[in-house]
Amino acid sequence: MPKLIDAEKLLWWIKDAMNELPYFCETPDDIAKYRILKQIRNLTDAGTFDPTPVQPDIHPGDMVRGKKKALYHGAGIGRVRCIFWDAEGHWADLMYDNGSMAIYPLDELEVIANDQPTEKA
C-alpha cells in the first residue's frame, strides 16, 4: 500500500521553503534548491503524485464484459489475457470466443460470475 500524503500540506511546506531562500539565489546550491522545489510544486499541482484510483479486482483468466453496452459493440464477454498499465491507466487485453481481441480500460469492465448467463449483447 503506497504511503499517502496531503498535497496541500506539501505545497505549503514548499512555499515556506522557497520563502526561506535568499530573494536573489546567488549560490549554486540556492539555485538548485529553488529549481527542485519549483519542479516538485508544479508536478504536485499537475496531479503527478495523486494516488492511483482503486482498480477493479480483475485478473488474467477472468471472464469480463463492458459496463457500457456501446463499449463492446456486441462482442459480448471476453477472457482477460493480461493486464498492463501505462501513463494513461490500467488496461486489460481481452480475447473473445470468436478469436477477436481488444484492449479496454480496467475501470470500464466488470467480472462475470460463473453462474451468470453469457449471452452476446
mmCIF file of N, CA and C in Angstrom:
data_model
loop_
_atom_site.group_PDB
_atom_site.id
_atom_site.type_symbol
_atom_site.label_atom_id
_atom_site.label_comp_id
_atom_site.label_asym_id
_atom_site.label_seq_id
_atom_site.Cartn_x
_atom_site.Cartn_y
_atom_site.Cartn_z
ATOM 1 N N MET A 1 0.846 -1.182 0.000
ATOM 2 C CA MET A 1 0.000 0.000 0.000
ATOM 3 C C MET A 1 0.890 1.243 0.000
ATOM 4 N N PRO A 2 0.700 2.135 -0.977
ATOM 5 C CA PRO A 2 1.539 3.334 -1.009
ATOM 6 C C PRO A 2 1.226 4.266 0.153
ATOM 7 N N LYS A 3 2.229 4.980 0.583
ATOM 8 C CA LYS A 3 2.057 5.946 1.659
ATOM 9 C C LYS A 3 1.466 7.220 1.066
ATOM 10 N N LEU A 4 0.294 7.605 1.532
ATOM 11 C CA LEU A 4 -0.382 8.787 1.014
ATOM 12 C C LEU A 4 0.006 10.006 1.836
ATOM 13 N N ILE A 5 0.190 11.136 1.155
ATOM 14 C CA ILE A 5 0.493 12.386 1.852
ATOM 15 C C ILE A 5 -0.543 13.425 1.464
ATOM 16 N N ASP A 6 -0.614 14.473 2.244
ATOM 17 C CA ASP A 6 -1.536 15.568 1.983
ATOM 18 C C ASP A 6 -0.851 16.549 1.038
ATOM 19 N N ALA A 7 -1.344 16.649 -0.184
ATOM 20 C CA ALA A 7 -0.722 17.524 -1.185
ATOM 21 C C ALA A 7 -0.751 18.980 -0.747
ATOM 22 N N GLU A 8 -1.822 19.394 -0.092
ATOM 23 C CA GLU A 8 -1.904 20.793 0.350
ATOM 24 C C GLU A 8 -0.817 21.110 1.377
ATOM 25 N N LYS A 9 -0.582 20.192 2.310
ATOM 26 C CA LYS A 9 0.489 20.404 3.290
ATOM 27 C C LYS A 9 1.848 20.468 2.604
ATOM 28 N N LEU A 10 2.045 19.597 1.622
ATOM 29 C CA LEU A 10 3.305 19.608 0.886
ATOM 30 C C LEU A 10 3.491 20.938 0.161
ATOM 31 N N LEU A 11 2.441 21.428 -0.478
ATOM 32 C CA LEU A 11 2.545 22.704 -1.194
ATOM 33 C C LEU A 11 2.839 23.859 -0.241
ATOM 34 N N TRP A 12 2.229 23.844 0.952
ATOM 35 C CA TRP A 12 2.528 24.883 1.949
ATOM 36 C C TRP A 12 3.979 24.784 2.399
ATOM 37 N N TRP A 13 4.456 23.564 2.613
ATOM 38 C CA TRP A 13 5.846 23.378 3.030
ATOM 39 C C TRP A 13 6.803 23.882 1.952
ATOM 40 N N ILE A 14 6.496 23.582 0.685
ATOM 41 C CA ILE A 14 7.336 24.051 -0.420
ATOM 42 C C ILE A 14 7.347 25.572 -0.468
ATOM 43 N N LYS A 15 6.176 26.172 -0.291
ATOM 44 C CA LYS A 15 6.095 27.638 -0.310
ATOM 45 C C LYS A 15 6.971 28.226 0.798
ATOM 46 N N ASP A 16 6.883 27.673 1.996
ATOM 47 C CA ASP A 16 7.704 28.159 3.109
ATOM 48 C C ASP A 16 9.189 27.968 2.824
ATOM 49 N N ALA A 17 9.537 26.797 2.281
ATOM 50 C CA ALA A 17 10.944 26.525 1.980
ATOM 51 C C ALA A 17 11.464 27.476 0.909
ATOM 52 N N MET A 18 10.638 27.793 -0.067
ATOM 53 C CA MET A 18 11.058 28.732 -1.106
ATOM 54 C C MET A 18 11.214 30.141 -0.539
ATOM 55 N N ASN A 19 10.347 30.500 0.408
ATOM 56 C CA ASN A 19 10.432 31.828 1.025
ATOM 57 C C ASN A 19 11.670 31.966 1.899
ATOM 58 N N GLU A 20 12.199 30.856 2.393
ATOM 59 C CA GLU A 20 13.398 30.900 3.224
ATOM 60 C C GLU A 20 14.673 31.080 2.398
ATOM 61 N N LEU A 21 14.580 30.839 1.107
ATOM 62 C CA LEU A 21 15.744 31.049 0.252
ATOM 63 C C LEU A 21 15.985 32.547 0.079
ATOM 64 N N PRO A 22 17.235 32.944 -0.146
ATOM 65 C CA PRO A 22 17.501 34.366 -0.393
ATOM 66 C C PRO A 22 16.707 34.858 -1.592
ATOM 67 N N TYR A 23 16.309 36.140 -1.575
ATOM 68 C CA TYR A 23 15.498 36.707 -2.650
ATOM 69 C C TYR A 23 16.201 36.518 -3.995
ATOM 70 N N PHE A 24 17.474 36.804 -4.033
ATOM 71 C CA PHE A 24 18.275 36.542 -5.228
ATOM 72 C C PHE A 24 19.136 35.324 -4.928
ATOM 73 N N CYS A 25 18.797 34.204 -5.554
ATOM 74 C CA CYS A 25 19.561 32.975 -5.341
ATOM 75 C C CYS A 25 20.923 33.155 -6.006
ATOM 76 N N GLU A 26 21.940 33.329 -5.173
ATOM 77 C CA GLU A 26 23.262 33.618 -5.718
ATOM 78 C C GLU A 26 24.160 32.390 -5.773
ATOM 79 N N THR A 27 23.997 31.478 -4.853
ATOM 80 C CA THR A 27 24.883 30.318 -4.846
ATOM 81 C C THR A 27 24.270 29.202 -5.694
ATOM 82 N N PRO A 28 25.113 28.340 -6.226
ATOM 83 C CA PRO A 28 24.582 27.204 -6.999
ATOM 84 C C PRO A 28 23.636 26.328 -6.176
ATOM 85 N N ASP A 29 23.908 26.177 -4.879
ATOM 86 C CA ASP A 29 23.025 25.378 -4.022
ATOM 87 C C ASP A 29 21.637 26.001 -3.916
ATOM 88 N N ASP A 30 21.573 27.338 -3.730
ATOM 89 C CA ASP A 30 20.280 28.018 -3.639
ATOM 90 C C ASP A 30 19.504 27.901 -4.950
ATOM 91 N N ILE A 31 20.210 28.037 -6.055
ATOM 92 C CA ILE A 31 19.556 27.923 -7.362
ATOM 93 C C ILE A 31 19.010 26.509 -7.553
ATOM 94 N N ALA A 32 19.794 25.496 -7.198
ATOM 95 C CA ALA A 32 19.352 24.106 -7.326
ATOM 96 C C ALA A 32 18.156 23.831 -6.425
ATOM 97 N N LYS A 33 18.202 24.309 -5.169
ATOM 98 C CA LYS A 33 17.071 24.112 -4.249
ATOM 99 C C LYS A 33 15.809 24.745 -4.816
ATOM 100 N N TYR A 34 15.933 25.962 -5.328
ATOM 101 C CA TYR A 34 14.771 26.660 -5.881
ATOM 102 C C TYR A 34 14.181 25.878 -7.059
ATOM 103 N N ARG A 35 15.050 25.428 -7.961
ATOM 104 C CA ARG A 35 14.565 24.689 -9.135
ATOM 105 C C ARG A 35 13.880 23.387 -8.748
ATOM 106 N N ILE A 36 14.461 22.677 -7.792
ATOM 107 C CA ILE A 36 13.858 21.410 -7.355
ATOM 108 C C ILE A 36 12.514 21.653 -6.680
ATOM 109 N N LEU A 37 12.461 22.626 -5.782
ATOM 110 C CA LEU A 37 11.198 22.936 -5.106
ATOM 111 C C LEU A 37 10.136 23.360 -6.111
ATOM 112 N N LYS A 38 10.531 24.183 -7.069
ATOM 113 C CA LYS A 38 9.577 24.644 -8.082
ATOM 114 C C LYS A 38 9.073 23.464 -8.914
ATOM 115 N N GLN A 39 9.969 22.540 -9.277
ATOM 116 C CA GLN A 39 9.557 21.383 -10.067
ATOM 117 C C GLN A 39 8.609 20.481 -9.270
ATOM 118 N N ILE A 40 8.912 20.244 -8.006
ATOM 119 C CA ILE A 40 8.018 19.418 -7.176
ATOM 120 C C ILE A 40 6.662 20.097 -7.033
ATOM 121 N N ARG A 41 6.664 21.409 -6.839
ATOM 122 C CA ARG A 41 5.398 22.154 -6.718
ATOM 123 C C ARG A 41 4.581 22.019 -7.992
ATOM 124 N N ASN A 42 5.212 22.208 -9.146
ATOM 125 C CA ASN A 42 4.492 22.124 -10.415
ATOM 126 C C ASN A 42 3.954 20.716 -10.669
ATOM 127 N N LEU A 43 4.764 19.700 -10.367
ATOM 128 C CA LEU A 43 4.314 18.323 -10.555
ATOM 129 C C LEU A 43 3.167 17.973 -9.612
ATOM 130 N N THR A 44 3.234 18.472 -8.378
ATOM 131 C CA THR A 44 2.163 18.227 -7.413
ATOM 132 C C THR A 44 0.880 18.913 -7.862
ATOM 133 N N ASP A 45 1.005 20.161 -8.306
ATOM 134 C CA ASP A 45 -0.167 20.886 -8.821
ATOM 135 C C ASP A 45 -0.799 20.172 -10.008
ATOM 136 N N ALA A 46 0.032 19.553 -10.837
ATOM 137 C CA ALA A 46 -0.453 18.871 -12.031
ATOM 138 C C ALA A 46 -1.076 17.509 -11.718
ATOM 139 N N GLY A 47 -0.970 17.044 -10.470
ATOM 140 C CA GLY A 47 -1.573 15.765 -10.091
ATOM 141 C C GLY A 47 -0.679 14.561 -10.344
ATOM 142 N N THR A 48 0.584 14.804 -10.632
ATOM 143 C CA THR A 48 1.509 13.711 -10.929
ATOM 144 C C THR A 48 1.593 12.701 -9.799
ATOM 145 N N PHE A 49 1.498 13.162 -8.573
ATOM 146 C CA PHE A 49 1.668 12.279 -7.416
ATOM 147 C C PHE A 49 0.345 11.853 -6.796
ATOM 148 N N ASP A 50 -0.773 12.139 -7.463
ATOM 149 C CA ASP A 50 -2.068 11.715 -6.936
ATOM 150 C C ASP A 50 -2.094 10.191 -6.859
ATOM 151 N N PRO A 51 -2.762 9.640 -5.850
ATOM 152 C CA PRO A 51 -2.800 8.181 -5.739
ATOM 153 C C PRO A 51 -3.543 7.566 -6.919
ATOM 154 N N THR A 52 -3.122 6.378 -7.293
ATOM 155 C CA THR A 52 -3.796 5.646 -8.352
ATOM 156 C C THR A 52 -5.155 5.210 -7.837
ATOM 157 N N PRO A 53 -6.213 5.457 -8.602
ATOM 158 C CA PRO A 53 -7.528 5.021 -8.125
ATOM 159 C C PRO A 53 -7.557 3.507 -7.954
ATOM 160 N N VAL A 54 -8.377 3.070 -7.034
ATOM 161 C CA VAL A 54 -8.506 1.632 -6.794
ATOM 162 C C VAL A 54 -9.054 0.981 -8.056
ATOM 163 N N GLN A 55 -8.362 -0.024 -8.516
ATOM 164 C CA GLN A 55 -8.765 -0.700 -9.739
ATOM 165 C C GLN A 55 -9.673 -1.878 -9.403
ATOM 166 N N PRO A 56 -10.548 -2.218 -10.335
ATOM 167 C CA PRO A 56 -11.414 -3.376 -10.106
ATOM 168 C C PRO A 56 -10.569 -4.625 -9.879
ATOM 169 N N ASP A 57 -11.137 -5.565 -9.190
ATOM 170 C CA ASP A 57 -10.436 -6.807 -8.888
ATOM 171 C C ASP A 57 -10.569 -7.748 -10.086
ATOM 172 N N ILE A 58 -9.817 -7.453 -11.130
ATOM 173 C CA ILE A 58 -9.835 -8.241 -12.360
ATOM 174 C C ILE A 58 -8.457 -8.861 -12.545
ATOM 175 N N HIS A 59 -8.450 -10.138 -12.902
ATOM 176 C CA HIS A 59 -7.200 -10.872 -13.045
ATOM 177 C C HIS A 59 -7.174 -11.605 -14.379
ATOM 178 N N PRO A 60 -5.982 -11.938 -14.887
ATOM 179 C CA PRO A 60 -5.910 -12.752 -16.090
ATOM 180 C C PRO A 60 -6.704 -14.048 -15.911
ATOM 181 N N GLY A 61 -7.455 -14.406 -16.943
ATOM 182 C CA GLY A 61 -8.299 -15.595 -16.900
ATOM 183 C C GLY A 61 -9.748 -15.296 -16.556
ATOM 184 N N ASP A 62 -10.034 -14.128 -15.966
ATOM 185 C CA ASP A 62 -11.422 -13.762 -15.623
ATOM 186 C C ASP A 62 -12.236 -13.506 -16.881
ATOM 187 N N MET A 63 -13.510 -13.855 -16.815
ATOM 188 C CA MET A 63 -14.453 -13.515 -17.873
ATOM 189 C C MET A 63 -15.028 -12.146 -17.527
ATOM 190 N N VAL A 64 -15.008 -11.218 -18.494
ATOM 191 C CA VAL A 64 -15.460 -9.849 -18.252
ATOM 192 C C VAL A 64 -16.318 -9.363 -19.410
ATOM 193 N N ARG A 65 -17.058 -8.292 -19.146
ATOM 194 C CA ARG A 65 -17.795 -7.593 -20.201
ATOM 195 C C ARG A 65 -17.740 -6.102 -19.891
ATOM 196 N N GLY A 66 -18.014 -5.300 -20.905
ATOM 197 C CA GLY A 66 -18.011 -3.858 -20.722
ATOM 198 C C GLY A 66 -19.185 -3.401 -19.883
ATOM 199 N N LYS A 67 -18.968 -2.398 -19.041
ATOM 200 C CA LYS A 67 -20.055 -1.843 -18.229
ATOM 201 C C LYS A 67 -21.038 -1.081 -19.114
ATOM 202 N N LYS A 68 -20.540 -0.498 -20.194
ATOM 203 C CA LYS A 68 -21.385 0.239 -21.131
ATOM 204 C C LYS A 68 -21.587 -0.632 -22.360
ATOM 205 N N LYS A 69 -22.826 -0.794 -22.776
ATOM 206 C CA LYS A 69 -23.110 -1.677 -23.905
ATOM 207 C C LYS A 69 -22.351 -1.237 -25.153
ATOM 208 N N ALA A 70 -22.236 0.062 -25.369
ATOM 209 C CA ALA A 70 -21.549 0.561 -26.564
ATOM 210 C C ALA A 70 -20.066 0.207 -26.550
ATOM 211 N N LEU A 71 -19.536 -0.080 -25.386
ATOM 212 C CA LEU A 71 -18.110 -0.352 -25.264
ATOM 213 C C LEU A 71 -17.713 -1.586 -26.056
ATOM 214 N N TYR A 72 -18.552 -2.608 -26.036
ATOM 215 C CA TYR A 72 -18.112 -3.852 -26.656
ATOM 216 C C TYR A 72 -18.854 -4.182 -27.946
ATOM 217 N N HIS A 73 -19.694 -3.298 -28.415
ATOM 218 C CA HIS A 73 -20.320 -3.424 -29.735
ATOM 219 C C HIS A 73 -20.803 -4.836 -30.062
ATOM 220 N N GLY A 74 -21.389 -5.490 -29.108
ATOM 221 C CA GLY A 74 -21.915 -6.817 -29.357
ATOM 222 C C GLY A 74 -20.889 -7.928 -29.266
ATOM 223 N N ALA A 75 -19.639 -7.594 -28.971
ATOM 224 C CA ALA A 75 -18.618 -8.638 -28.854
ATOM 225 C C ALA A 75 -18.900 -9.520 -27.649
ATOM 226 N N GLY A 76 -19.622 -8.986 -26.683
ATOM 227 C CA GLY A 76 -20.032 -9.791 -25.545
ATOM 228 C C GLY A 76 -18.985 -9.940 -24.477
ATOM 229 N N ILE A 77 -18.788 -11.174 -24.081
ATOM 230 C CA ILE A 77 -17.932 -11.468 -22.945
ATOM 231 C C ILE A 77 -16.584 -11.974 -23.444
ATOM 232 N N GLY A 78 -15.539 -11.446 -22.840
ATOM 233 C CA GLY A 78 -14.200 -11.867 -23.218
ATOM 234 C C GLY A 78 -13.428 -12.374 -22.009
ATOM 235 N N ARG A 79 -12.337 -13.067 -22.285
ATOM 236 C CA ARG A 79 -11.465 -13.567 -21.231
ATOM 237 C C ARG A 79 -10.237 -12.665 -21.176
ATOM 238 N N VAL A 80 -9.851 -12.262 -19.957
ATOM 239 C CA VAL A 80 -8.688 -11.400 -19.777
ATOM 240 C C VAL A 80 -7.427 -12.218 -20.033
ATOM 241 N N ARG A 81 -6.654 -11.784 -21.014
ATOM 242 C CA ARG A 81 -5.379 -12.454 -21.312
ATOM 243 C C ARG A 81 -4.278 -11.910 -20.418
ATOM 244 N N CYS A 82 -4.218 -10.587 -20.297
ATOM 245 C CA CYS A 82 -3.214 -9.972 -19.430
ATOM 246 C C CYS A 82 -3.672 -8.581 -19.032
ATOM 247 N N ILE A 83 -3.048 -8.054 -18.013
ATOM 248 C CA ILE A 83 -3.329 -6.704 -17.525
ATOM 249 C C ILE A 83 -2.018 -5.930 -17.581
ATOM 250 N N PHE A 84 -2.099 -4.700 -18.047
ATOM 251 C CA PHE A 84 -0.902 -3.865 -18.100
ATOM 252 C C PHE A 84 -1.286 -2.431 -17.793
ATOM 253 N N TRP A 85 -0.298 -1.587 -17.597
ATOM 254 C CA TRP A 85 -0.570 -0.187 -17.302
ATOM 255 C C TRP A 85 0.448 0.677 -18.004
ATOM 256 N N ASP A 86 0.026 1.918 -18.230
ATOM 257 C CA ASP A 86 0.909 2.916 -18.815
ATOM 258 C C ASP A 86 0.553 4.257 -18.176
ATOM 259 N N ALA A 87 1.038 5.332 -18.744
ATOM 260 C CA ALA A 87 0.797 6.651 -18.164
ATOM 261 C C ALA A 87 -0.681 7.027 -18.157
ATOM 262 N N GLU A 88 -1.477 6.384 -19.001
ATOM 263 C CA GLU A 88 -2.895 6.724 -19.101
ATOM 264 C C GLU A 88 -3.795 5.848 -18.248
ATOM 265 N N GLY A 89 -3.268 4.806 -17.636
ATOM 266 C CA GLY A 89 -4.100 3.995 -16.767
ATOM 267 C C GLY A 89 -3.814 2.503 -16.866
ATOM 268 N N HIS A 90 -4.749 1.713 -16.311
ATOM 269 C CA HIS A 90 -4.642 0.255 -16.288
ATOM 270 C C HIS A 90 -5.544 -0.317 -17.379
ATOM 271 N N TRP A 91 -5.059 -1.336 -18.074
ATOM 272 C CA TRP A 91 -5.748 -1.890 -19.228
ATOM 273 C C TRP A 91 -5.830 -3.405 -19.140
ATOM 274 N N ALA A 92 -6.822 -3.969 -19.823
ATOM 275 C CA ALA A 92 -6.953 -5.413 -19.935
ATOM 276 C C ALA A 92 -6.927 -5.788 -21.413
ATOM 277 N N ASP A 93 -6.156 -6.800 -21.725
ATOM 278 C CA ASP A 93 -6.094 -7.360 -23.076
ATOM 279 C C ASP A 93 -7.061 -8.537 -23.085
ATOM 280 N N LEU A 94 -8.114 -8.457 -23.912
ATOM 281 C CA LEU A 94 -9.171 -9.472 -23.914
ATOM 282 C C LEU A 94 -9.135 -10.324 -25.170
ATOM 283 N N MET A 95 -9.577 -11.580 -25.024
ATOM 284 C CA MET A 95 -9.755 -12.498 -26.146
ATOM 285 C C MET A 95 -11.207 -12.960 -26.097
ATOM 286 N N TYR A 96 -11.902 -12.853 -27.230
ATOM 287 C CA TYR A 96 -13.288 -13.282 -27.319
ATOM 288 C C TYR A 96 -13.372 -14.683 -27.907
ATOM 289 N N ASP A 97 -14.534 -15.319 -27.728
ATOM 290 C CA ASP A 97 -14.742 -16.685 -28.236
ATOM 291 C C ASP A 97 -14.528 -16.784 -29.741
ATOM 292 N N ASN A 98 -14.839 -15.707 -30.464
ATOM 293 C CA ASN A 98 -14.698 -15.746 -31.921
ATOM 294 C C ASN A 98 -13.258 -15.497 -32.371
ATOM 295 N N GLY A 99 -12.324 -15.371 -31.414
ATOM 296 C CA GLY A 99 -10.912 -15.183 -31.737
ATOM 297 C C GLY A 99 -10.473 -13.737 -31.841
ATOM 298 N N SER A 100 -11.433 -12.803 -31.805
ATOM 299 C CA SER A 100 -11.042 -11.396 -31.874
ATOM 300 C C SER A 100 -10.460 -10.949 -30.531
ATOM 301 N N MET A 101 -9.659 -9.916 -30.588
ATOM 302 C CA MET A 101 -9.025 -9.395 -29.383
ATOM 303 C C MET A 101 -9.324 -7.913 -29.251
ATOM 304 N N ALA A 102 -9.230 -7.403 -28.017
ATOM 305 C CA ALA A 102 -9.465 -5.987 -27.762
ATOM 306 C C ALA A 102 -8.733 -5.580 -26.490
ATOM 307 N N ILE A 103 -8.517 -4.296 -26.359
ATOM 308 C CA ILE A 103 -7.900 -3.743 -25.155
ATOM 309 C C ILE A 103 -8.852 -2.692 -24.602
ATOM 310 N N TYR A 104 -9.161 -2.808 -23.303
ATOM 311 C CA TYR A 104 -10.082 -1.879 -22.659
ATOM 312 C C TYR A 104 -9.524 -1.390 -21.338
ATOM 313 N N PRO A 105 -9.906 -0.182 -20.911
ATOM 314 C CA PRO A 105 -9.533 0.288 -19.576
ATOM 315 C C PRO A 105 -10.175 -0.620 -18.525
ATOM 316 N N LEU A 106 -9.427 -0.950 -17.478
ATOM 317 C CA LEU A 106 -9.950 -1.846 -16.435
ATOM 318 C C LEU A 106 -11.213 -1.299 -15.791
ATOM 319 N N ASP A 107 -11.262 0.023 -15.578
ATOM 320 C CA ASP A 107 -12.416 0.573 -14.869
ATOM 321 C C ASP A 107 -13.695 0.554 -15.708
ATOM 322 N N GLU A 108 -13.620 0.154 -16.974
ATOM 323 C CA GLU A 108 -14.812 0.053 -17.814
ATOM 324 C C GLU A 108 -15.270 -1.395 -17.990
ATOM 325 N N LEU A 109 -14.668 -2.296 -17.224
ATOM 326 C CA LEU A 109 -15.017 -3.718 -17.318
ATOM 327 C C LEU A 109 -15.580 -4.220 -15.998
ATOM 328 N N GLU A 110 -16.398 -5.264 -16.097
ATOM 329 C CA GLU A 110 -16.904 -5.923 -14.896
ATOM 330 C C GLU A 110 -16.733 -7.427 -15.064
ATOM 331 N N VAL A 111 -16.417 -8.072 -13.946
ATOM 332 C CA VAL A 111 -16.221 -9.523 -13.950
ATOM 333 C C VAL A 111 -17.575 -10.208 -14.020
ATOM 334 N N ILE A 112 -17.657 -11.266 -14.807
ATOM 335 C CA ILE A 112 -18.876 -12.056 -14.935
ATOM 336 C C ILE A 112 -18.699 -13.288 -14.064
ATOM 337 N N ALA A 113 -19.608 -13.480 -13.138
ATOM 338 C CA ALA A 113 -19.563 -14.678 -12.283
ATOM 339 C C ALA A 113 -19.883 -15.907 -13.133
ATOM 340 N N ASN A 114 -19.372 -17.042 -12.712
ATOM 341 C CA ASN A 114 -19.572 -18.287 -13.470
ATOM 342 C C ASN A 114 -21.044 -18.654 -13.633
ATOM 343 N N ASP A 115 -21.899 -18.223 -12.686
ATOM 344 C CA ASP A 115 -23.309 -18.612 -12.760
ATOM 345 C C ASP A 115 -24.151 -17.612 -13.533
ATOM 346 N N GLN A 116 -23.548 -16.527 -14.059
ATOM 347 C CA GLN A 116 -24.318 -15.560 -14.830
ATOM 348 C C GLN A 116 -24.385 -16.019 -16.267
ATOM 349 N N PRO A 117 -25.480 -15.671 -16.943
ATOM 350 C CA PRO A 117 -25.604 -16.049 -18.352
ATOM 351 C C PRO A 117 -24.537 -15.333 -19.178
ATOM 352 N N THR A 118 -24.072 -15.962 -20.233
ATOM 353 C CA THR A 118 -23.003 -15.375 -21.044
ATOM 354 C C THR A 118 -23.464 -15.085 -22.460
ATOM 355 N N GLU A 119 -24.749 -14.711 -22.627
ATOM 356 C CA GLU A 119 -25.229 -14.440 -23.971
ATOM 357 C C GLU A 119 -24.563 -13.194 -24.534
ATOM 358 N N LYS A 120 -24.488 -13.142 -25.832
ATOM 359 C CA LYS A 120 -23.907 -11.997 -26.524
ATOM 360 C C LYS A 120 -24.902 -10.848 -26.496
ATOM 361 N N ALA A 121 -24.363 -9.622 -26.471
ATOM 362 C CA ALA A 121 -25.241 -8.444 -26.438
ATOM 363 C C ALA A 121 -25.774 -8.146 -27.816
#
